[in-house]
Tab-separated table of C-alpha atoms in Angstrom:
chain	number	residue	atom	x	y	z
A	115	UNK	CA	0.000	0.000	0.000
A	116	UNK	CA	1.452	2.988	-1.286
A	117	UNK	CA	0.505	5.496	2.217
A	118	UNK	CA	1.617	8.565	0.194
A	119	UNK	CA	-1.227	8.352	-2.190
A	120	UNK	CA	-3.741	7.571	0.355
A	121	UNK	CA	-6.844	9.555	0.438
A	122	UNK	CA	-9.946	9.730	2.625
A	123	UNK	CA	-13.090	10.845	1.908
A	124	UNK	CA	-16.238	10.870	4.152
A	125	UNK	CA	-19.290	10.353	2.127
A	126	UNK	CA	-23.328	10.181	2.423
A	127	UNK	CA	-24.629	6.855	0.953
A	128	UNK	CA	-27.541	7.184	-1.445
A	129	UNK	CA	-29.281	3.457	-2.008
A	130	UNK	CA	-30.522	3.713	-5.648
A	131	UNK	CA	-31.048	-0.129	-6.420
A	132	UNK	CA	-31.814	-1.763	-2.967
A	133	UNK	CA	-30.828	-5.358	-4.267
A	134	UNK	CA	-29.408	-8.042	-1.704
A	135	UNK	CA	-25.655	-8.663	-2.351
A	136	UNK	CA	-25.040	-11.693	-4.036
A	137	UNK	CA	-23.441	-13.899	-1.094
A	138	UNK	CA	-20.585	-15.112	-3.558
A	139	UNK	CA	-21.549	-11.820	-5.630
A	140	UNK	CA	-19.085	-9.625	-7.280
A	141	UNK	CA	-18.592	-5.431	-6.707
A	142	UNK	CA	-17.726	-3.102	-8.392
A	143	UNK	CA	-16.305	0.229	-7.174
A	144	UNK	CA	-15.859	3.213	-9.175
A	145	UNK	CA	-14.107	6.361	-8.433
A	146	UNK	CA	-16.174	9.402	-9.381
A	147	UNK	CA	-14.995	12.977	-9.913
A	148	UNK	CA	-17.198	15.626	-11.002
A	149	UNK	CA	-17.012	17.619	-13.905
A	150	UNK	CA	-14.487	20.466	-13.713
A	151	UNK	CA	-16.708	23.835	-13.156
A	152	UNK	CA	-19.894	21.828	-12.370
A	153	UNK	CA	-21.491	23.205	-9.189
A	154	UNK	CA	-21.405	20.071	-6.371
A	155	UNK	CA	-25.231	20.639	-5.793
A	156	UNK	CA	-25.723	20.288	-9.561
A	157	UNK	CA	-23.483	17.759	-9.753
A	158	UNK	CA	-24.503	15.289	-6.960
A	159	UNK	CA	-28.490	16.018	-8.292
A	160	UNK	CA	-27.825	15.259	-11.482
A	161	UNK	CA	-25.613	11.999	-10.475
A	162	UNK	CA	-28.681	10.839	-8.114
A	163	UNK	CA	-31.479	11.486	-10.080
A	164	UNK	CA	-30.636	11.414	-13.644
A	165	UNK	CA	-27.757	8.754	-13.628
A	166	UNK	CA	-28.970	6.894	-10.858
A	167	UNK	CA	-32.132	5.696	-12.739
A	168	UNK	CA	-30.234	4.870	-15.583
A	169	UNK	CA	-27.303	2.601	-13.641
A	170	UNK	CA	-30.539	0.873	-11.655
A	171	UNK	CA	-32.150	0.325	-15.329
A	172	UNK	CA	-29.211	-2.320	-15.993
A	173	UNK	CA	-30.475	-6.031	-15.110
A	174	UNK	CA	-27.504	-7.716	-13.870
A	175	UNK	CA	-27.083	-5.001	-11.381
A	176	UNK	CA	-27.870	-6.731	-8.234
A	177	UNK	CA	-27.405	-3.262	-6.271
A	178	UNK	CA	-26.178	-0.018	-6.797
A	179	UNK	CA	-25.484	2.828	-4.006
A	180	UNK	CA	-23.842	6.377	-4.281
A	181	UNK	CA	-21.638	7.515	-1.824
A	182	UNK	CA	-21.294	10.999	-2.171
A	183	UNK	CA	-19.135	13.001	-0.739
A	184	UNK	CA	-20.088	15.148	2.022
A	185	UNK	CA	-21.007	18.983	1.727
A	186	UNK	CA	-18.356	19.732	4.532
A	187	UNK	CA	-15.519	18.299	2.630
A	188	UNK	CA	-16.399	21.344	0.314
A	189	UNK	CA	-16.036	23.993	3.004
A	190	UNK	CA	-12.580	23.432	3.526
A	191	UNK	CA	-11.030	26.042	0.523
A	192	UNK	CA	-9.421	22.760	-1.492
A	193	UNK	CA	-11.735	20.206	-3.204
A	194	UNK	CA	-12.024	16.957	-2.523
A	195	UNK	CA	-9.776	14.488	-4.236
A	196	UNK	CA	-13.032	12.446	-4.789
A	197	UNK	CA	-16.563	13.349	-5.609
A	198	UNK	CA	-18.059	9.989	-4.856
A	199	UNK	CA	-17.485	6.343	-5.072
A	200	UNK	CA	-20.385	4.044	-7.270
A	201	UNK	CA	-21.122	0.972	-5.834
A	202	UNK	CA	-22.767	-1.995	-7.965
A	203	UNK	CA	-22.855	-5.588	-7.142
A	204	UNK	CA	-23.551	-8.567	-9.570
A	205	UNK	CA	-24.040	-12.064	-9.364
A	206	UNK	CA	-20.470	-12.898	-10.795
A	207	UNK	CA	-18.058	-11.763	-13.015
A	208	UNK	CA	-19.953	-13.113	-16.171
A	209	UNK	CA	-22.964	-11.265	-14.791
A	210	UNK	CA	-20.484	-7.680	-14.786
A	211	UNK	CA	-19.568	-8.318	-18.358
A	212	UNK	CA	-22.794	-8.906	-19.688
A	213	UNK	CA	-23.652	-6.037	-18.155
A	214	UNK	CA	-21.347	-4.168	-20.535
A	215	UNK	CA	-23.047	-5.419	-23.432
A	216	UNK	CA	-26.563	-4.067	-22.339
A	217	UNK	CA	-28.028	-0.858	-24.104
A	218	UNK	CA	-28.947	-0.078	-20.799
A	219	UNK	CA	-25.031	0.557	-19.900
A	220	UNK	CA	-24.177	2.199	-23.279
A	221	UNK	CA	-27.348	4.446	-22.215
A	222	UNK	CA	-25.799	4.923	-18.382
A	223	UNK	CA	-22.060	4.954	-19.891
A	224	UNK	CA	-23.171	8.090	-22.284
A	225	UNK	CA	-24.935	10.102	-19.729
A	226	UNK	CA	-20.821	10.174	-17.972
A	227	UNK	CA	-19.791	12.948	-19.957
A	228	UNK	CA	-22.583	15.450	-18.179
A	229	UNK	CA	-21.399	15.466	-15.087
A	230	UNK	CA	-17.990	13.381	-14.401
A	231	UNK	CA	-14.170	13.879	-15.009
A	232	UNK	CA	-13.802	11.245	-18.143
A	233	UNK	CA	-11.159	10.037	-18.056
A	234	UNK	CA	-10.507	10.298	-14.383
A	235	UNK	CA	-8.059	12.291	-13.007
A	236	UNK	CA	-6.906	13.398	-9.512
């Protein structure tokens, strides 16, 4: 573990696909940065209620939660080095990848460039 590029962030978890997790399931975590200039408020609004429906849309998705990033880490004078992490759990691995072949995930996958850093960077 490389403690010089650790980071912590203290986030607000938003369920958006209350699925059980599979017991020999597998997640999926995602960094998320928001789009450079994009207000937060904006930004996490637009990441619940826009692209939230849209990840929930895909089948395999067992269960999907936001963890956003708290308004106080905002307050400090320096951003956050994270916006968010997306959470999404599947059945197995051949469950994730099908996933990718869904035109409910090219759907969710297109909607990225509204609101996140693509690629990400921090």
């Amino acid at each position: 573990c490389d403690m010089s590029r650790f980071i912590q962030i203290h986030t607000e978890e938003h369920v958006i696909k209350d699925g059980p997790v599979p017991i020999d399931g597998v997640k999926n975590v995602e960094l998320v940065k928001k789009k450079a200039g994009m207000p937060v408020a904006d930004f996490q609004r637009h990441w619940k209620e826009v692209h939230g429906p849209l990840g929930a849309s895909i089948e395999t998705v067992k269960r999907y939660v936001q963890s956003h990033t708290r308004a106080t880490a905002y307050a400090r004078g320096e951003p956050p080095a994270l916006d968010g992490l997306a959470l999404t759990w599947f059945e197995n691995t051949a469950a994730m990848r099908e996933s990718a072949l869904s035109p409910e995930y090219a759907r969710t996958r297109a909607d990225e460039d509204n609101f996140v850093t693509v690629p990400l960077e921090f």
